[in-house]
Amino acid sequence: MKIGITCYPTYGGSGVVATELGKKLADMGNEVHFISYALPYRLNSFSSQLFYHEVEVLHYPLFEYPPYSLSLASKMAEVIEFQNLDIMHVHYAIPHATSAYLAKQMIPNRDLKYVTTLHGTDITLLGGDPSFFKITKFSIENSSGITAVSKFLRDKTIEVFNTKKEIEVIHNFVPFDMQNLEINPEIRRCYANDDEYIITHISNFRPLKRVTDIVPILKKIKDDLKVKVLMVGDGPERYKTEEQCRTEQLCNKVVFLGKQENISELLSISDVVLIPSASESFGLVALEALACGIPCVSTNAGGLPEVNKNGKTGFTREVGDIEGLAQAISTILSDRELAEKMGKTGKDRASKKFSAEIIIPKYIQYYEKILSE
Ligand code: GMT
C-alpha cells in the first residue's frame, strides 16, 4: 500500500505511535509518506520506503494566526495526487481530520479514503469545547474510518458527539524493541545510590497530569524507604513542582531531567512508575513501564485500567488519592517478591496484548476493510 501519515511531530504519545506505526509499515514493504510541519522526532532511521513531506507555513503580516490547517490540506492533496497514495491516516483529530477532509474534496476524481485515529484530548478536552465541537464532529463523521486507542476513548467519543459512526478500538503498541532491554547500572548510579529506590514520572507536565500530586505523595511514602524521584519531561507545571520541592526541602530527593528521548533506558532503571493523571485515554507511559517489567502505580482515570491491571501489573487508585497512591508505592517497594511478580506479569501482558506484532496487523486489516468499502 501507499500510505500517507499525518501526526504532531514533536514529543507526545500520538506522534510516537504514528511514527513507529509508519516505520513498521515501511519495514513490511508499504510505501509510507509522512506529511507534517517538522520531521517527526522518532523518524530517525532511513529506508527506501519512507518519505517525509514538510508543510510550509506561510507567514504574512495579515495573518495573526497562520492557517496551518489549510497549508496542511494543500500539501496532503499534492502528495496524495503525485505520489498516488491509497489511503491517508491522520493521528489526532484536530486539525488533521479536517485537513484530510479538505484534501479529499480537492481531488474529486479520486475516491480518497482517510482514517482518523483519536488519541485523547482531541476528544476529552478540545473536541467538546464549543469552539471546536461542530468541526470536530463533522470531520470525524466524514472520515472513511475512525479508530480510538482505547475502549474508554471510543465510548467517550460516542457520548461527546452523540454519534452513530462506528469506531474501531485499536490499542496502542509498545513503541520500542522489547527484546534487548537491560538495566544499565551506570545510568542508575547517576541518579541513586545502591540502597535507594527510583520512582519515575514521565509526562508533558500539563495540568491534567497532576504532577503537583507527586511531592505530597513522596511525603507520605514510608519513612524507612529511601527513594529518589526522577521527573522526566517538561511543561507548564514544572515550575510549581520545583517550587514544592524547595518548600518541602525535598530537592535532594527529586531530580528534574527535562525532555528525554531514551525512555526505555530510564524506565528500565526504575523500581516503580508513577502516573497521577486526572485524565488519560490510554497512558502510553504505563504500557512502556509494563514492557520494561516495571510495576506501575497510576490513577484509574480513562483508559489507564485497560493497560495497568490493579493488583496485577501494579496498582490503580482514584484521581487525587494521595494517600492511596503513596501506600501503593510503599507496598511495591517494601515487597520485592511482589514487585518482581508484577513486573513479570506486566511484561507478559505487554508482549501478549500490546506488542507491535499484534497491533500493526490490526491497522493493516482496518485499512484493507476501509479500502474495500
Ligand atoms: O491527547 C493528548 O493529550 C496528547 C496525546 C499525545 O500526543 O501524547 O496523548 C494522548 O495520546 C496518547 C497516545 O495515544 C495516549 O497514550 C495518552 O493517554 C493521551 N493523552 C490523554 O488522553 C491526556
Short mmCIF file of C-alpha atoms and ligand atoms in Angstrom, two decimals:
data_model
loop_
_atom_site.label_atom_id
_atom_site.label_comp_id
_atom_site.label_asym_id
_atom_site.label_seq_id
_atom_site.Cartn_x
_atom_site.Cartn_y
_atom_site.Cartn_z
CA MET A 1 0.00 0.00 0.00
CA LYS A 2 0.95 3.65 -0.36
CA ILE A 3 0.03 5.30 2.91
CA GLY A 4 0.14 8.94 3.97
CA ILE A 5 0.53 9.68 7.69
CA THR A 6 -0.01 13.00 9.42
CA CYS A 7 0.76 13.50 13.10
CA TYR A 8 2.18 16.00 15.55
CA PRO A 9 5.91 15.66 15.01
CA THR A 10 7.15 16.77 18.41
CA TYR A 11 7.10 14.94 21.75
CA GLY A 12 3.87 13.25 22.72
CA GLY A 13 2.34 9.80 22.60
CA SER A 14 0.26 10.32 19.47
CA GLY A 15 3.32 11.33 17.42
CA VAL A 16 5.34 8.42 18.81
CA VAL A 17 2.62 5.89 17.95
CA ALA A 18 2.08 7.35 14.45
CA THR A 19 5.79 7.42 13.65
CA GLU A 20 6.55 3.94 14.95
CA LEU A 21 3.50 2.65 13.04
CA GLY A 22 4.79 4.26 9.84
CA LYS A 23 8.27 2.79 10.33
CA LYS A 24 6.85 -0.71 10.87
CA LEU A 25 4.55 -0.39 7.83
CA ALA A 26 7.56 0.63 5.74
CA ASP A 27 9.58 -2.35 7.08
CA MET A 28 6.75 -4.56 5.82
CA GLY A 29 7.14 -3.20 2.30
CA ASN A 30 4.49 -0.49 2.25
CA GLU A 31 5.40 2.98 0.97
CA VAL A 32 4.86 5.49 3.76
CA HIS A 33 4.72 9.27 3.33
CA PHE A 34 4.79 11.47 6.44
CA ILE A 35 3.22 14.89 5.98
CA SER A 36 3.82 17.36 8.81
CA TYR A 37 5.34 20.75 9.68
CA ALA A 38 8.55 19.17 11.02
CA LEU A 39 10.33 15.84 10.80
CA PRO A 40 8.68 13.55 13.40
CA TYR A 41 11.34 13.19 16.08
CA ARG A 42 11.22 9.39 16.05
CA LEU A 43 11.65 9.31 12.27
CA ASN A 44 15.35 8.77 12.82
CA SER A 45 16.12 5.87 10.51
CA PHE A 46 16.49 5.58 6.76
CA SER A 47 14.51 3.37 4.43
CA SER A 48 13.76 3.36 0.71
CA GLN A 49 10.07 3.04 1.69
CA LEU A 50 9.91 6.11 3.98
CA PHE A 51 9.32 9.67 2.81
CA TYR A 52 8.83 12.98 4.55
CA HIS A 53 6.98 15.98 3.09
CA GLU A 54 7.26 19.20 5.03
CA VAL A 55 4.29 21.53 5.24
CA GLU A 56 5.47 25.08 4.73
CA VAL A 57 3.53 27.59 6.75
CA LEU A 58 3.49 30.97 5.09
CA HIS A 59 3.91 33.90 7.45
CA TYR A 60 2.26 37.06 6.24
CA PRO A 61 1.67 40.30 8.20
CA LEU A 62 -2.09 39.98 7.73
CA PHE A 63 -2.16 36.58 9.42
CA GLU A 64 -2.19 36.95 13.15
CA TYR A 65 -2.65 33.17 13.16
CA PRO A 66 -1.08 31.46 10.11
CA PRO A 67 -3.68 28.97 8.78
CA TYR A 68 -1.68 25.73 9.22
CA SER A 69 -4.73 23.53 8.57
CA LEU A 70 -5.03 24.97 5.05
CA SER A 71 -1.33 24.62 4.24
CA LEU A 72 -1.55 21.03 5.51
CA ALA A 73 -4.64 20.28 3.40
CA SER A 74 -2.88 21.67 0.32
CA LYS A 75 0.25 19.59 0.97
CA MET A 76 -1.86 16.48 1.60
CA ALA A 77 -3.70 16.93 -1.70
CA GLU A 78 -0.40 17.39 -3.55
CA VAL A 79 1.19 14.28 -2.02
CA ILE A 80 -1.95 12.16 -2.46
CA GLU A 81 -2.14 13.12 -6.12
CA PHE A 82 1.51 12.98 -7.13
CA GLN A 83 2.57 10.01 -5.02
CA ASN A 84 -0.67 8.22 -5.84
CA LEU A 85 -1.48 7.37 -2.23
CA ASP A 86 -4.07 4.68 -1.49
CA ILE A 87 -5.01 5.96 1.94
CA MET A 88 -4.31 8.78 4.42
CA HIS A 89 -4.05 8.03 8.13
CA VAL A 90 -4.26 11.08 10.40
CA HIS A 91 -3.44 10.98 14.10
CA TYR A 92 -5.23 13.38 16.46
CA ALA A 93 -8.45 14.77 15.05
CA ILE A 94 -7.75 18.48 15.35
CA PRO A 95 -6.97 19.83 12.79
CA HIS A 96 -5.67 16.77 10.92
CA ALA A 97 -9.05 15.16 10.17
CA THR A 98 -10.37 18.48 8.87
CA SER A 99 -7.34 18.97 6.62
CA ALA A 100 -7.75 15.42 5.28
CA TYR A 101 -11.42 16.12 4.54
CA LEU A 102 -10.43 19.26 2.59
CA ALA A 103 -7.68 17.42 0.72
CA LYS A 104 -10.21 14.78 -0.32
CA GLN A 105 -12.54 17.48 -1.70
CA MET A 106 -9.65 18.95 -3.69
CA ILE A 107 -9.15 15.75 -5.69
CA PRO A 108 -12.71 14.78 -6.67
CA ASN A 109 -11.53 12.39 -9.39
CA ARG A 110 -10.07 10.10 -6.71
CA ASP A 111 -12.16 8.38 -4.05
CA LEU A 112 -9.59 9.03 -1.36
CA LYS A 113 -10.09 7.20 1.93
CA TYR A 114 -8.85 8.69 5.15
CA VAL A 115 -8.65 7.10 8.57
CA THR A 116 -8.64 9.23 11.72
CA THR A 117 -7.12 7.89 14.91
CA LEU A 118 -8.41 9.59 18.04
CA HIS A 119 -5.79 9.86 20.76
CA GLY A 120 -7.20 11.70 23.74
CA THR A 121 -7.54 15.40 24.36
CA ASP A 122 -8.72 15.87 20.77
CA ILE A 123 -11.96 14.44 22.22
CA THR A 124 -11.84 14.80 26.01
CA LEU A 125 -10.61 18.39 26.19
CA LEU A 126 -10.77 20.16 22.83
CA GLY A 127 -13.39 18.36 20.74
CA GLY A 128 -16.16 19.08 23.22
CA ASP A 129 -15.26 22.75 23.52
CA PRO A 130 -17.86 24.92 21.73
CA SER A 131 -15.12 26.44 19.54
CA PHE A 132 -14.19 23.02 18.11
CA PHE A 133 -17.30 20.88 18.65
CA LYS A 134 -19.02 21.19 15.26
CA ILE A 135 -15.90 21.00 13.11
CA THR A 136 -14.56 18.00 15.05
CA LYS A 137 -17.87 16.12 14.85
CA PHE A 138 -18.10 16.92 11.14
CA SER A 139 -14.53 15.84 10.37
CA ILE A 140 -14.84 12.64 12.39
CA GLU A 141 -18.18 11.68 10.87
CA ASN A 142 -16.82 12.27 7.36
CA SER A 143 -13.72 10.14 7.93
CA SER A 144 -13.75 6.90 5.95
CA GLY A 145 -12.80 5.12 9.18
CA ILE A 146 -12.17 6.03 12.79
CA THR A 147 -10.07 4.27 15.36
CA ALA A 148 -9.67 5.05 19.05
CA VAL A 149 -6.73 4.00 21.21
CA SER A 150 -8.94 2.60 24.00
CA LYS A 151 -12.47 1.44 24.72
CA PHE A 152 -12.76 4.38 27.08
CA LEU A 153 -11.99 6.83 24.27
CA ARG A 154 -14.42 5.13 21.87
CA ASP A 155 -17.25 5.39 24.43
CA LYS A 156 -16.30 8.97 25.31
CA THR A 157 -16.37 9.98 21.63
CA ILE A 158 -19.84 8.46 21.17
CA GLU A 159 -21.01 10.30 24.31
CA VAL A 160 -19.44 13.70 23.50
CA PHE A 161 -20.55 13.79 19.85
CA ASN A 162 -23.67 11.69 20.15
CA THR A 163 -22.51 9.93 17.01
CA LYS A 164 -23.61 6.66 15.43
CA LYS A 165 -20.36 6.39 13.48
CA GLU A 166 -18.61 3.06 14.03
CA ILE A 167 -15.35 3.41 15.93
CA GLU A 168 -12.78 0.63 15.93
CA VAL A 169 -10.69 0.22 19.07
CA ILE A 170 -7.05 -0.41 18.23
CA HIS A 171 -4.93 -0.12 21.34
CA ASN A 172 -1.51 1.48 21.26
CA PHE A 173 1.52 -0.79 20.97
CA VAL A 174 4.92 -0.92 22.68
CA PRO A 175 6.93 1.66 20.71
CA PHE A 176 10.35 0.04 21.19
CA ASP A 177 12.09 -3.29 20.86
CA MET A 178 11.22 -5.34 23.96
CA GLN A 179 13.91 -7.96 23.29
CA ASN A 180 17.07 -6.05 24.13
CA LEU A 181 16.11 -4.17 27.25
CA GLU A 182 18.53 -4.29 30.11
CA ILE A 183 19.31 -2.29 33.21
CA ASN A 184 22.32 -0.08 32.69
CA PRO A 185 23.90 0.24 36.17
CA GLU A 186 25.88 3.29 35.07
CA ILE A 187 22.70 5.21 34.29
CA ARG A 188 21.18 4.05 37.58
CA ARG A 189 24.22 5.24 39.50
CA CYS A 190 23.83 8.75 38.01
CA TYR A 191 20.65 9.20 39.99
CA ALA A 192 20.54 6.88 43.00
CA ASN A 193 22.73 5.07 45.49
CA ASP A 194 22.52 1.29 45.76
CA ASP A 195 20.20 1.48 48.79
CA GLU A 196 17.76 3.89 47.13
CA TYR A 197 14.66 3.07 45.08
CA ILE A 198 13.80 5.00 41.92
CA ILE A 199 10.27 6.28 41.29
CA THR A 200 9.90 7.67 37.77
CA HIS A 201 7.33 10.05 36.34
CA ILE A 202 7.21 10.89 32.63
CA SER A 203 4.85 13.43 31.10
CA ASN A 204 4.47 16.81 29.46
CA PHE A 205 3.71 18.41 32.84
CA ARG A 206 0.34 19.76 31.76
CA PRO A 207 -2.29 20.35 34.50
CA LEU A 208 -4.16 17.13 33.66
CA LYS A 209 -1.03 15.11 34.51
CA ARG A 210 -1.36 16.32 38.15
CA VAL A 211 2.40 16.48 38.65
CA THR A 212 1.75 18.66 41.71
CA ASP A 213 0.43 15.50 43.45
CA ILE A 214 3.90 13.94 43.29
CA VAL A 215 5.62 15.84 46.12
CA PRO A 216 2.65 15.24 48.50
CA ILE A 217 2.78 11.54 47.53
CA LEU A 218 6.52 11.45 48.16
CA LYS A 219 5.98 12.92 51.65
CA LYS A 220 3.62 10.05 52.51
CA ILE A 221 5.87 7.20 51.38
CA LYS A 222 7.01 5.04 54.30
CA ASP A 223 9.90 6.73 56.15
CA ASP A 224 12.16 3.69 56.14
CA LEU A 225 12.16 3.58 52.33
CA LYS A 226 14.92 5.61 50.73
CA VAL A 227 13.68 6.92 47.40
CA LYS A 228 14.66 9.16 44.54
CA VAL A 229 12.07 10.58 42.15
CA LEU A 230 13.01 11.10 38.51
CA MET A 231 10.84 13.71 36.83
CA VAL A 232 11.16 13.28 33.08
CA GLY A 233 9.65 15.79 30.65
CA ASP A 234 8.76 19.43 30.76
CA GLY A 235 5.74 21.67 30.60
CA PRO A 236 3.66 24.32 32.34
CA GLU A 237 3.51 22.69 35.80
CA ARG A 238 7.23 22.04 36.16
CA TYR A 239 7.94 25.32 37.90
CA LYS A 240 5.21 24.72 40.53
CA THR A 241 6.60 21.24 41.22
CA GLU A 242 10.14 22.58 41.62
CA GLU A 243 8.75 25.20 44.00
CA GLN A 244 7.05 22.43 46.05
CA CYS A 245 10.38 20.59 46.34
CA ARG A 246 12.06 23.74 47.66
CA THR A 247 9.28 24.50 50.14
CA GLU A 248 9.26 20.93 51.45
CA GLN A 249 13.08 20.72 51.38
CA LEU A 250 12.94 17.67 49.13
CA CYS A 251 15.25 18.92 46.37
CA ASN A 252 17.79 16.23 47.26
CA LYS A 253 15.18 13.54 46.53
CA VAL A 254 13.72 14.83 43.26
CA VAL A 255 15.72 15.07 40.04
CA PHE A 256 14.28 17.00 37.08
CA LEU A 257 15.69 15.57 33.87
CA GLY A 258 13.71 17.62 31.34
CA LYS A 259 12.72 16.15 27.98
CA GLN A 260 14.46 12.86 27.25
CA GLU A 261 14.47 10.51 24.29
CA ASN A 262 15.71 7.21 25.74
CA ILE A 263 12.57 6.46 27.70
CA SER A 264 13.03 2.68 27.84
CA GLU A 265 16.51 3.10 29.36
CA LEU A 266 15.17 5.37 32.09
CA LEU A 267 12.21 3.09 32.78
CA SER A 268 14.46 0.05 33.00
CA ILE A 269 16.49 1.56 35.87
CA SER A 270 13.27 2.43 37.78
CA ASP A 271 11.60 0.47 40.57
CA VAL A 272 8.15 1.90 40.04
CA VAL A 273 6.48 4.29 37.59
CA LEU A 274 4.01 6.87 38.88
CA ILE A 275 1.12 8.28 36.79
CA PRO A 276 -1.20 10.53 38.85
CA SER A 277 -3.15 11.81 35.77
CA ALA A 278 -6.66 13.24 36.01
CA SER A 279 -7.39 12.01 32.51
CA GLU A 280 -5.61 9.62 30.18
CA SER A 281 -7.19 7.99 27.16
CA PHE A 282 -4.60 5.21 27.19
CA GLY A 283 -1.37 6.13 29.02
CA LEU A 284 1.47 5.14 26.73
CA VAL A 285 3.95 5.54 29.61
CA ALA A 286 2.04 2.91 31.59
CA LEU A 287 2.44 0.48 28.69
CA GLU A 288 6.12 1.37 28.34
CA ALA A 289 6.60 0.64 32.07
CA LEU A 290 4.90 -2.76 31.69
CA ALA A 291 7.04 -3.57 28.68
CA CYS A 292 10.17 -2.82 30.72
CA GLY A 293 8.93 -5.08 33.54
CA ILE A 294 8.41 -2.18 35.96
CA PRO A 295 5.31 -2.06 38.21
CA CYS A 296 3.05 0.89 37.53
CA VAL A 297 1.16 2.95 40.10
CA SER A 298 -1.45 5.05 38.36
CA THR A 299 -4.87 6.55 38.78
CA ASN A 300 -7.83 4.70 37.35
CA ALA A 301 -8.67 7.62 35.01
CA GLY A 302 -9.94 6.98 31.48
CA GLY A 303 -8.23 4.13 29.67
CA LEU A 304 -5.47 3.52 32.25
CA PRO A 305 -7.19 0.42 33.72
CA GLU A 306 -7.21 -1.10 30.21
CA VAL A 307 -3.41 -1.08 30.44
CA ASN A 308 -2.45 -1.19 34.14
CA LYS A 309 -4.31 -4.00 35.93
CA ASN A 310 -4.90 -3.24 39.59
CA GLY A 311 -3.10 -5.72 41.84
CA LYS A 312 -1.51 -7.48 38.87
CA THR A 313 0.78 -5.16 36.90
CA GLY A 314 0.79 -2.50 39.62
CA PHE A 315 -1.96 -0.61 41.39
CA THR A 316 -4.66 1.83 40.30
CA ARG A 317 -6.21 4.38 42.66
CA GLU A 318 -8.79 7.19 42.41
CA VAL A 319 -7.61 10.52 40.97
CA GLY A 320 -6.23 12.68 43.79
CA ASP A 321 -5.94 9.79 46.28
CA ILE A 322 -2.52 10.91 47.54
CA GLU A 323 -2.61 8.53 50.49
CA GLY A 324 -3.63 5.53 48.35
CA LEU A 325 -1.03 6.21 45.66
CA ALA A 326 1.71 6.61 48.32
CA GLN A 327 0.63 3.39 50.04
CA ALA A 328 0.64 1.52 46.73
CA ILE A 329 4.21 2.66 46.05
CA SER A 330 5.30 1.73 49.60
CA THR A 331 3.74 -1.74 49.21
CA ILE A 332 5.64 -2.38 45.98
CA LEU A 333 8.95 -1.04 47.27
CA SER A 334 8.83 -2.96 50.54
CA ASP A 335 7.84 -6.30 48.99
CA ARG A 336 10.44 -7.22 46.40
CA GLU A 337 8.75 -10.53 45.62
CA LEU A 338 5.51 -8.75 44.77
CA ALA A 339 7.40 -6.15 42.72
CA GLU A 340 9.10 -8.87 40.70
CA LYS A 341 5.82 -10.72 40.15
CA MET A 342 4.08 -7.54 39.00
CA GLY A 343 6.98 -6.68 36.69
CA LYS A 344 6.83 -10.12 35.11
CA THR A 345 3.04 -10.02 34.72
CA GLY A 346 3.32 -6.56 33.14
CA LYS A 347 5.95 -7.66 30.67
CA ASP A 348 3.87 -10.68 29.73
CA ARG A 349 0.77 -8.56 29.29
CA ALA A 350 2.65 -6.01 27.15
CA SER A 351 4.01 -8.67 24.82
CA LYS A 352 0.80 -10.74 24.58
CA LYS A 353 -1.70 -7.89 24.18
CA PHE A 354 0.19 -4.79 23.08
CA SER A 355 3.20 -5.80 21.03
CA ALA A 356 3.75 -4.22 17.61
CA GLU A 357 3.42 -7.72 16.10
CA ILE A 358 -0.14 -7.94 17.40
CA ILE A 359 -1.32 -4.37 16.88
CA ILE A 360 0.18 -3.41 13.47
CA PRO A 361 -1.71 -6.17 11.58
CA LYS A 362 -4.92 -4.76 13.08
CA TYR A 363 -4.21 -1.41 11.38
CA ILE A 364 -3.41 -3.16 8.10
CA GLN A 365 -6.65 -5.16 8.24
CA TYR A 366 -8.53 -1.98 9.04
CA TYR A 367 -7.01 -0.14 6.03
CA GLU A 368 -7.96 -3.09 3.83
CA LYS A 369 -11.52 -3.05 5.12
CA ILE A 370 -11.85 0.70 4.53
CA LEU A 371 -10.32 0.46 1.05
CA SER A 372 -12.72 -2.30 0.07
CA GLU A 373 -15.83 -0.33 1.06
O1 GMT B 1 -4.20 13.91 23.79
C1 GMT B 1 -3.16 14.38 24.27
O2 GMT B 1 -3.09 14.96 25.34
C2 GMT B 1 -1.90 14.28 23.50
C3 GMT B 1 -1.58 12.88 23.21
C4 GMT B 1 -0.14 12.84 22.87
O3 GMT B 1 0.18 13.22 21.74
O4 GMT B 1 0.65 12.49 23.75
O5 GMT B 1 -1.81 11.99 24.33
C5 GMT B 1 -2.86 11.11 24.17
O6 GMT B 1 -2.44 10.12 23.27
C6 GMT B 1 -1.53 9.16 23.77
C7 GMT B 1 -1.18 8.19 22.64
O7 GMT B 1 -2.32 7.56 22.16
C8 GMT B 1 -2.16 8.45 24.97
O8 GMT B 1 -1.27 7.48 25.49
C9 GMT B 1 -2.46 9.49 26.06
O9 GMT B 1 -3.13 8.85 27.13
C10 GMT B 1 -3.35 10.58 25.50
N1 GMT B 1 -3.44 11.68 26.48
C11 GMT B 1 -4.57 11.95 27.14
O10 GMT B 1 -5.61 11.34 26.98
C12 GMT B 1 -4.48 13.04 28.13
#
